[in-house]
Amino acid sequence: MKKIKIGGVPEHFNLPWHLALEEGLFEKAGVSVEWIEFPEGTGAMNKALRAKEIDLAVILTGGVIKDIANGNPSKILQLYVSSPLLWGVHVPHDSAFTTIDELEHAKAAISRYGSGSHVMAHVQAKQRGWDTSKLAFEVVNTLENAVDALTNGEADYFMWEHFTTKPIVDAGIFRRVGDFPTPWSCFVIAGTPEAIASKNDAIKSVLKIINTITYDFKNIPSIDHMLAHRYEQKLEDIQKWLSGTVWSQEQITSEEISEVQSKLLELQMIEKELDTDNFYVNL
């Protein structure tokens, strides 16, 4: 039985993986899957892919394209969530900041350099005409540490997925001053070249199973209640999130890769655009 280590964030997007594991679907297909959670997000998963500590990652599209352009040999195997990610822009509840525009010279908490929170802080700044060379960052690694950093005044704002941070907003710890959707798809599934070469059939089986689940995920009876309970979310928030989330079973397009690269080059987060064939592989 082939063993595959898969990394992902501990968020509601990844419930399909947990359902597959709990129902023993991977084992029935002859694959032993180990799910490894990365609360630190995309930057940590890119590092783990480079170090071959994981075989696959369910990872932010912009973050992994940036890392592949900067030398990560991993390849995108397919899209996972094709709808944009809605980043909430958060400040401490008692902060004097009331709008995103006021944050131009403020310090952003980020999970790590190269992470989604780092990339999106640049994308947002560029879109608003700010000088991205003057952006200031505080590395916090996790959402929990971001709460501490903002509360203690070590950083002024933090960008993280809207619904994941909603309970912290509801608790009066964070205040959201706005939202910023990614100009591209949310998540892709990426793999190391070693895993793709040596575990090809097992990976195909894993993708077939997860694609079967995500294709009909929204129609699972009471899935909104299950999500709300597991991720400690209000039912109405989960229903709103579900309505705007689209899972995909398709490969990423060359056009989208080019779009992301163009934006990253403009932000000086990559040195040059690579041919799109460098970023993905069809199994």
GROMACS .gro file of N, CA and C in nm, residues 51-179:
model
  387
   51ALA      N    1   1.131   2.043   0.098
   51ALA     CA    2   1.208   1.949   0.181
   51ALA      C    3   1.161   1.804   0.166
   52LYS      N    4   1.058   1.784   0.082
   52LYS     CA    5   1.000   1.650   0.059
   52LYS      C    6   0.944   1.589   0.187
   53GLU      N    7   0.900   1.676   0.278
   53GLU     CA    8   0.838   1.628   0.402
   53GLU      C    9   0.693   1.587   0.378
   54ILE      N   10   0.633   1.639   0.270
   54ILE     CA   11   0.499   1.599   0.228
   54ILE      C   12   0.506   1.569   0.078
   55ASP      N   13   0.410   1.489   0.032
   55ASP     CA   14   0.403   1.455  -0.110
   55ASP      C   15   0.314   1.552  -0.187
   56LEU      N   16   0.202   1.587  -0.126
   56LEU     CA   17   0.104   1.676  -0.187
   56LEU      C   18   0.068   1.787  -0.091
   57ALA      N   19   0.018   1.897  -0.145
   57ALA     CA   20  -0.032   2.006  -0.061
   57ALA      C   21  -0.156   2.066  -0.125
   58VAL      N   22  -0.255   2.094  -0.041
   58VAL     CA   23  -0.372   2.172  -0.084
   58VAL      C   24  -0.337   2.315  -0.046
   59ILE      N   25  -0.302   2.396  -0.144
   59ILE     CA   26  -0.225   2.517  -0.119
   59ILE      C   27  -0.278   2.635  -0.199
   60LEU      N   28  -0.258   2.756  -0.149
   60LEU     CA   29  -0.306   2.874  -0.218
   60LEU      C   30  -0.241   2.889  -0.356
   61THR      N   31  -0.322   2.920  -0.454
   61THR     CA   32  -0.277   2.928  -0.593
   61THR      C   33  -0.163   3.029  -0.609
   62GLY      N   34  -0.183   3.151  -0.563
   62GLY     CA   35  -0.081   3.254  -0.579
   62GLY      C   36   0.048   3.220  -0.507
   63GLY      N   37   0.036   3.161  -0.388
   63GLY     CA   38   0.153   3.128  -0.307
   63GLY      C   39   0.240   3.021  -0.369
   64VAL      N   40   0.178   2.917  -0.424
   64VAL     CA   41   0.259   2.809  -0.481
   64VAL      C   42   0.315   2.849  -0.617
   65ILE      N   43   0.241   2.928  -0.695
   65ILE     CA   44   0.296   2.976  -0.822
   65ILE      C   45   0.418   3.065  -0.796
   66LYS      N   46   0.409   3.149  -0.695
   66LYS     CA   47   0.523   3.233  -0.657
   66LYS      C   48   0.643   3.146  -0.621
   67ASP      N   49   0.622   3.041  -0.544
   67ASP     CA   50   0.734   2.958  -0.498
   67ASP      C   51   0.792   2.873  -0.611
   68ILE      N   52   0.707   2.824  -0.701
   68ILE     CA   53   0.758   2.749  -0.816
   68ILE      C   54   0.842   2.840  -0.905
   69ALA      N   55   0.795   2.963  -0.926
   69ALA     CA   56   0.871   3.059  -1.006
   69ALA      C   57   1.005   3.090  -0.941
   70ASN      N   58   1.011   3.075  -0.807
   70ASN     CA   59   1.135   3.105  -0.734
   70ASN      C   60   1.215   2.979  -0.701
   71GLY      N   61   1.186   2.869  -0.772
   71GLY     CA   62   1.274   2.752  -0.758
   71GLY      C   63   1.215   2.626  -0.699
   72ASN      N   64   1.094   2.631  -0.645
   72ASN     CA   65   1.030   2.509  -0.593
   72ASN      C   66   1.002   2.416  -0.712
   73PRO      N   67   1.053   2.293  -0.711
   73PRO     CA   68   1.033   2.204  -0.825
   73PRO      C   69   0.896   2.137  -0.831
   74SER      N   70   0.811   2.164  -0.734
   74SER     CA   71   0.679   2.102  -0.730
   74SER      C   72   0.594   2.143  -0.849
   75LYS      N   73   0.490   2.065  -0.875
   75LYS     CA   74   0.401   2.092  -0.988
   75LYS      C   75   0.255   2.093  -0.940
   76ILE      N   76   0.176   2.178  -1.004
   76ILE     CA   77   0.031   2.181  -0.978
   76ILE      C   78  -0.032   2.063  -1.052
   77LEU      N   79  -0.115   1.987  -0.979
   77LEU     CA   80  -0.182   1.871  -1.038
   77LEU      C   81  -0.323   1.904  -1.083
   78GLN      N   82  -0.386   1.998  -1.014
   78GLN     CA   83  -0.520   2.041  -1.054
   78GLN      C   84  -0.564   2.155  -0.964
   79LEU      N   85  -0.671   2.223  -1.004
   79LEU     CA   86  -0.740   2.316  -0.915
   79LEU      C   87  -0.811   2.237  -0.806
   80TYR      N   88  -0.833   2.301  -0.692
   80TYR     CA   89  -0.914   2.239  -0.586
   80TYR      C   90  -1.037   2.325  -0.559
   81VAL      N   91  -1.015   2.455  -0.537
   81VAL     CA   92  -1.127   2.550  -0.524
   81VAL      C   93  -1.102   2.660  -0.627
   82SER      N   94  -1.194   2.676  -0.721
   82SER     CA   95  -1.172   2.770  -0.832
   82SER      C   96  -1.227   2.909  -0.804
   83SER      N   97  -1.311   2.923  -0.703
   83SER     CA   98  -1.362   3.056  -0.667
   83SER      C   99  -1.252   3.134  -0.593
   84PRO      N  100  -1.262   3.267  -0.590
   84PRO     CA  101  -1.161   3.347  -0.519
   84PRO      C  102  -1.166   3.323  -0.368
   85LEU      N  103  -1.056   3.350  -0.302
   85LEU     CA  104  -1.052   3.349  -0.156
   85LEU      C  105  -1.084   3.489  -0.106
   86LEU      N  106  -1.175   3.499  -0.013
   86LEU     CA  107  -1.214   3.629   0.042
   86LEU      C  108  -1.131   3.658   0.167
   87TRP      N  109  -1.036   3.748   0.152
   87TRP     CA  110  -0.949   3.786   0.264
   87TRP      C  111  -1.015   3.899   0.343
   88GLY      N  112  -1.038   3.876   0.471
   88GLY     CA  113  -1.082   3.982   0.559
   88GLY      C  114  -0.961   4.064   0.603
   89VAL      N  115  -0.977   4.194   0.611
   89VAL     CA  116  -0.870   4.283   0.657
   89VAL      C  117  -0.906   4.324   0.800
   90HIS      N  118  -0.828   4.278   0.896
   90HIS     CA  119  -0.864   4.291   1.037
   90HIS      C  120  -0.770   4.380   1.115
   91VAL      N  121  -0.827   4.455   1.208
   91VAL     CA  122  -0.751   4.537   1.302
   91VAL      C  123  -0.798   4.501   1.443
   92PRO      N  124  -0.722   4.539   1.546
   92PRO     CA  125  -0.772   4.518   1.682
   92PRO      C  126  -0.906   4.589   1.700
   93HIS      N  127  -0.990   4.537   1.786
   93HIS     CA  128  -1.124   4.592   1.802
   93HIS      C  129  -1.122   4.739   1.842
   94ASP      N  130  -1.021   4.779   1.921
   94ASP     CA  131  -1.015   4.919   1.969
   94ASP      C  132  -0.922   5.005   1.883
   95SER      N  133  -0.885   4.956   1.765
   95SER     CA  134  -0.794   5.031   1.677
   95SER      C  135  -0.858   5.160   1.628
   96ALA      N  136  -0.773   5.259   1.601
   96ALA     CA  137  -0.822   5.386   1.545
   96ALA      C  138  -0.847   5.374   1.395
   97PHE      N  139  -0.795   5.268   1.331
   97PHE     CA  140  -0.816   5.249   1.187
   97PHE      C  141  -0.960   5.205   1.160
   98THR      N  142  -1.021   5.268   1.060
   98THR     CA  143  -1.160   5.234   1.028
   98THR      C  144  -1.180   5.192   0.883
   99THR      N  145  -1.079   5.217   0.796
   99THR     CA  146  -1.089   5.178   0.656
   99THR      C  147  -0.956   5.118   0.611
  100ILE      N  148  -0.959   5.043   0.501
  100ILE     CA  149  -0.837   4.985   0.444
  100ILE      C  150  -0.741   5.096   0.401
  101ASP      N  151  -0.794   5.204   0.344
  101ASP     CA  152  -0.709   5.312   0.295
  101ASP      C  153  -0.619   5.371   0.404
  102GLU      N  154  -0.666   5.367   0.527
  102GLU     CA  155  -0.589   5.424   0.638
  102GLU      C  156  -0.468   5.337   0.676
  103LEU      N  157  -0.459   5.216   0.618
  103LEU     CA  158  -0.355   5.121   0.658
  103LEU      C  159  -0.228   5.133   0.573
  104GLU      N  160  -0.221   5.234   0.487
  104GLU     CA  161  -0.109   5.244   0.394
  104GLU      C  162   0.028   5.238   0.462
  105HIS      N  163   0.043   5.302   0.575
  105HIS     CA  164   0.173   5.306   0.642
  105HIS      C  165   0.174   5.221   0.771
  106ALA      N  166   0.075   5.135   0.784
  106ALA     CA  167   0.064   5.050   0.903
  106ALA      C  168   0.142   4.920   0.884
  107LYS      N  169   0.167   4.851   0.994
  107LYS     CA  170   0.241   4.724   0.988
  107LYS      C  171   0.144   4.607   0.980
  108ALA      N  172   0.169   4.518   0.884
  108ALA     CA  173   0.083   4.401   0.864
  108ALA      C  174   0.142   4.278   0.931
  109ALA      N  175   0.060   4.205   1.003
  109ALA     CA  176   0.100   4.073   1.052
  109ALA      C  177   0.086   3.976   0.936
  110ILE      N  178   0.184   3.889   0.916
  110ILE     CA  179   0.177   3.785   0.813
  110ILE      C  180   0.219   3.652   0.875
  111SER      N  181   0.169   3.543   0.820
  111SER     CA  182   0.206   3.413   0.876
  111SER      C  183   0.355   3.387   0.853
  112ARG      N  184   0.403   3.415   0.732
  112ARG     CA  185   0.547   3.412   0.703
  112ARG      C  186   0.568   3.472   0.565
  113TYR      N  187   0.692   3.504   0.534
  113TYR     CA  188   0.721   3.559   0.401
  113TYR      C  189   0.693   3.452   0.296
  114GLY      N  190   0.627   3.492   0.189
  114GLY     CA  191   0.589   3.398   0.084
  114GLY      C  192   0.454   3.334   0.108
  115SER      N  193   0.392   3.366   0.219
  115SER     CA  194   0.260   3.311   0.251
  115SER      C  195   0.150   3.389   0.178
  116GLY      N  196   0.029   3.338   0.184
  116GLY     CA  197  -0.083   3.409   0.124
  116GLY      C  198  -0.104   3.545   0.185
  117SER      N  199  -0.091   3.555   0.316
  117SER     CA  200  -0.111   3.684   0.384
  117SER      C  201  -0.006   3.785   0.340
  118HIS      N  202   0.114   3.739   0.309
  118HIS     CA  203   0.221   3.827   0.262
  118HIS      C  204   0.195   3.870   0.117
  119VAL      N  205   0.162   3.772   0.031
  119VAL     CA  206   0.135   3.802  -0.110
  119VAL      C  207   0.016   3.897  -0.124
  120MET      N  208  -0.092   3.868  -0.050
  120MET     CA  209  -0.214   3.948  -0.066
  120MET      C  210  -0.198   4.088  -0.009
  121ALA      N  211  -0.114   4.105   0.092
  121ALA     CA  212  -0.087   4.240   0.142
  121ALA      C  213  -0.024   4.324   0.031
  122HIS      N  214   0.065   4.261  -0.048
  122HIS     CA  215   0.126   4.331  -0.161
  122HIS      C  216   0.025   4.358  -0.273
  123VAL      N  217  -0.057   4.259  -0.304
  123VAL     CA  218  -0.156   4.275  -0.411
  123VAL      C  219  -0.253   4.388  -0.376
  124GLN      N  220  -0.300   4.388  -0.252
  124GLN     CA  221  -0.391   4.492  -0.207
  124GLN      C  222  -0.325   4.630  -0.213
  125ALA      N  223  -0.200   4.637  -0.167
  125ALA     CA  224  -0.128   4.765  -0.166
  125ALA      C  225  -0.110   4.818  -0.309
  126LYS      N  226  -0.071   4.729  -0.400
  126LYS     CA  227  -0.049   4.770  -0.539
  126LYS      C  228  -0.178   4.820  -0.602
  127GLN      N  229  -0.288   4.750  -0.574
  127GLN     CA  230  -0.417   4.789  -0.630
  127GLN      C  231  -0.459   4.927  -0.581
  128ARG      N  232  -0.416   4.965  -0.462
  128ARG     CA  233  -0.454   5.094  -0.404
  128ARG      C  234  -0.350   5.203  -0.430
  129GLY      N  235  -0.247   5.168  -0.504
  129GLY     CA  236  -0.147   5.268  -0.539
  129GLY      C  237  -0.048   5.299  -0.430
  130TRP      N  238  -0.033   5.210  -0.332
  130TRP     CA  239   0.065   5.232  -0.226
  130TRP      C  240   0.204   5.193  -0.275
  131ASP      N  241   0.306   5.245  -0.209
  131ASP     CA  242   0.443   5.208  -0.238
  131ASP      C  243   0.473   5.076  -0.168
  132THR      N  244   0.476   4.966  -0.245
  132THR     CA  245   0.493   4.833  -0.184
  132THR      C  246   0.631   4.814  -0.122
  133SER      N  247   0.728   4.895  -0.164
  133SER     CA  248   0.863   4.882  -0.106
  133SER      C  249   0.867   4.930   0.038
  134LYS      N  250   0.763   5.002   0.079
  134LYS     CA  251   0.760   5.056   0.215
  134LYS      C  252   0.668   4.979   0.308
  135LEU      N  253   0.615   4.866   0.260
  135LEU     CA  254   0.528   4.785   0.345
  135LEU      C  255   0.609   4.726   0.461
  136ALA      N  256   0.550   4.726   0.579
  136ALA     CA  257   0.617   4.673   0.698
  136ALA      C  258   0.542   4.549   0.747
  137PHE      N  259   0.619   4.446   0.789
  137PHE     CA  260   0.558   4.320   0.827
  137PHE      C  261   0.608   4.269   0.962
  138GLU      N  262   0.519   4.196   1.028
  138GLU     CA  263   0.552   4.124   1.151
  138GLU      C  264   0.514   3.978   1.128
  139VAL      N  265   0.613   3.889   1.131
  139VAL     CA  266   0.587   3.746   1.107
  139VAL      C  267   0.528   3.684   1.234
  140VAL      N  268   0.410   3.622   1.220
  140VAL     CA  269   0.341   3.568   1.338
  140VAL      C  270   0.315   3.417   1.327
  141ASN      N  271   0.335   3.358   1.211
  141ASN     CA  272   0.319   3.214   1.187
  141ASN      C  273   0.175   3.165   1.186
  142THR      N  274   0.099   3.190   1.292
  142THR     CA  275  -0.036   3.133   1.300
  142THR      C  276  -0.141   3.240   1.330
  143LEU      N  277  -0.267   3.203   1.310
  143LEU     CA  278  -0.379   3.292   1.341
  143LEU      C  279  -0.380   3.327   1.490
  144GLU      N  280  -0.353   3.228   1.574
  144GLU     CA  281  -0.351   3.252   1.719
  144GLU      C  282  -0.245   3.357   1.756
  145ASN      N  283  -0.128   3.346   1.692
  145ASN     CA  284  -0.022   3.443   1.719
  145ASN      C  285  -0.056   3.581   1.662
  146ALA      N  286  -0.134   3.582   1.554
  146ALA     CA  287  -0.177   3.710   1.498
  146ALA      C  288  -0.269   3.783   1.595
  147VAL      N  289  -0.354   3.708   1.662
  147VAL     CA  290  -0.441   3.767   1.765
  147VAL      C  291  -0.356   3.835   1.871
  148ASP      N  292  -0.253   3.765   1.917
  148ASP     CA  293  -0.164   3.822   2.020
  148ASP      C  294  -0.090   3.945   1.966
  149ALA      N  295  -0.041   3.937   1.843
  149ALA     CA  296   0.037   4.047   1.786
  149ALA      C  297  -0.046   4.174   1.773
  150LEU      N  298  -0.171   4.159   1.727
  150LEU     CA  299  -0.257   4.277   1.713
  150LEU      C  300  -0.300   4.329   1.849
  151THR      N  301  -0.331   4.237   1.939
  151THR     CA  302  -0.375   4.277   2.073
  151THR      C  303  -0.265   4.351   2.148
  152ASN      N  304  -0.139   4.305   2.127
  152ASN     CA  305  -0.026   4.364   2.199
  152ASN      C  306   0.037   4.483   2.125
  153GLY      N  307  -0.018   4.519   2.010
  153GLY     CA  308   0.033   4.633   1.936
  153GLY      C  309   0.159   4.607   1.857
  154GLU      N  310   0.193   4.479   1.835
  154GLU     CA  311   0.313   4.445   1.758
  154GLU      C  312   0.288   4.459   1.608
  155ALA      N  313   0.160   4.457   1.568
  155ALA     CA  314   0.121   4.478   1.429
  155ALA      C  315  -0.013   4.551   1.429
  156ASP      N  316  -0.045   4.613   1.315
  156ASP     CA  317  -0.167   4.695   1.307
  156ASP      C  318  -0.284   4.625   1.240
  157TYR      N  319  -0.254   4.538   1.142
  157TYR     CA  320  -0.364   4.468   1.073
  157TYR      C  321  -0.319   4.331   1.027
  158PHE      N  322  -0.418   4.248   0.995
  158PHE     CA  323  -0.391   4.110   0.957
  158PHE      C  324  -0.494   4.066   0.854
  159MET      N  325  -0.444   4.012   0.743
  159MET     CA  326  -0.533   3.961   0.639
  159MET      C  327  -0.540   3.810   0.648
  160TRP      N  328  -0.662   3.759   0.663
  160TRP     CA  329  -0.683   3.614   0.673
  160TRP      C  330  -0.823   3.584   0.619
  161GLU      N  331  -0.846   3.460   0.586
  161GLU     CA  332  -0.974   3.421   0.526
  161GLU      C  333  -1.092   3.470   0.610
  162HIS      N  334  -1.187   3.535   0.543
  162HIS     CA  335  -1.298   3.605   0.607
  162HIS      C  336  -1.372   3.519   0.709
  163PHE      N  337  -1.411   3.399   0.669
  163PHE     CA  338  -1.498   3.318   0.755
  163PHE      C  339  -1.420   3.248   0.866
  164THR      N  340  -1.293   3.216   0.841
  164THR     CA  341  -1.211   3.157   0.946
  164THR      C  342  -1.194   3.254   1.063
  165THR      N  343  -1.183   3.382   1.030
  165THR     CA  344  -1.162   3.483   1.134
  165THR      C  345  -1.293   3.542   1.188
  166LYS      N  346  -1.405   3.504   1.128
  166LYS     CA  347  -1.535   3.561   1.170
  166LYS      C  348  -1.563   3.540   1.319
  167PRO      N  349  -1.537   3.421   1.376
  167PRO     CA  350  -1.562   3.406   1.521
  167PRO      C  351  -1.479   3.501   1.606
  168ILE      N  352  -1.359   3.537   1.560
  168ILE     CA  353  -1.274   3.630   1.635
  168ILE      C  354  -1.331   3.771   1.626
  169VAL      N  355  -1.391   3.803   1.511
  169VAL     CA  356  -1.459   3.932   1.495
  169VAL      C  357  -1.584   3.935   1.583
  170ASP      N  358  -1.661   3.825   1.579
  170ASP     CA  359  -1.784   3.817   1.659
  170ASP      C  360  -1.756   3.828   1.809
  171ALA      N  361  -1.637   3.780   1.850
  171ALA     CA  362  -1.601   3.784   1.991
  171ALA      C  363  -1.550   3.921   2.035
  172GLY      N  364  -1.539   4.014   1.940
  172GLY     CA  365  -1.496   4.149   1.974
  172GLY      C  366  -1.346   4.162   1.993
  173ILE      N  367  -1.270   4.067   1.936
  173ILE     CA  368  -1.123   4.072   1.946
  173ILE      C  369  -1.066   4.145   1.823
  174PHE      N  370  -1.112   4.105   1.705
  174PHE     CA  371  -1.078   4.174   1.580
  174PHE      C  372  -1.197   4.257   1.535
  175ARG      N  373  -1.168   4.357   1.454
  175ARG     CA  374  -1.272   4.431   1.382
  175ARG      C  375  -1.233   4.430   1.235
  176ARG      N  376  -1.325   4.394   1.149
  176ARG     CA  377  -1.296   4.388   1.006
  176ARG      C  378  -1.323   4.524   0.943
  177VAL      N  379  -1.222   4.579   0.874
  177VAL     CA  380  -1.239   4.710   0.810
  177VAL      C  381  -1.270   4.695   0.660
  178GLY      N  382  -1.265   4.572   0.611
  178GLY     CA  383  -1.299   4.549   0.471
  178GLY      C  384  -1.262   4.408   0.429
  179ASP      N  385  -1.294   4.375   0.305
  179ASP     CA  386  -1.260   4.245   0.247
  179ASP      C  387  -1.183   4.267   0.118
   0.00000   0.00000   0.00000
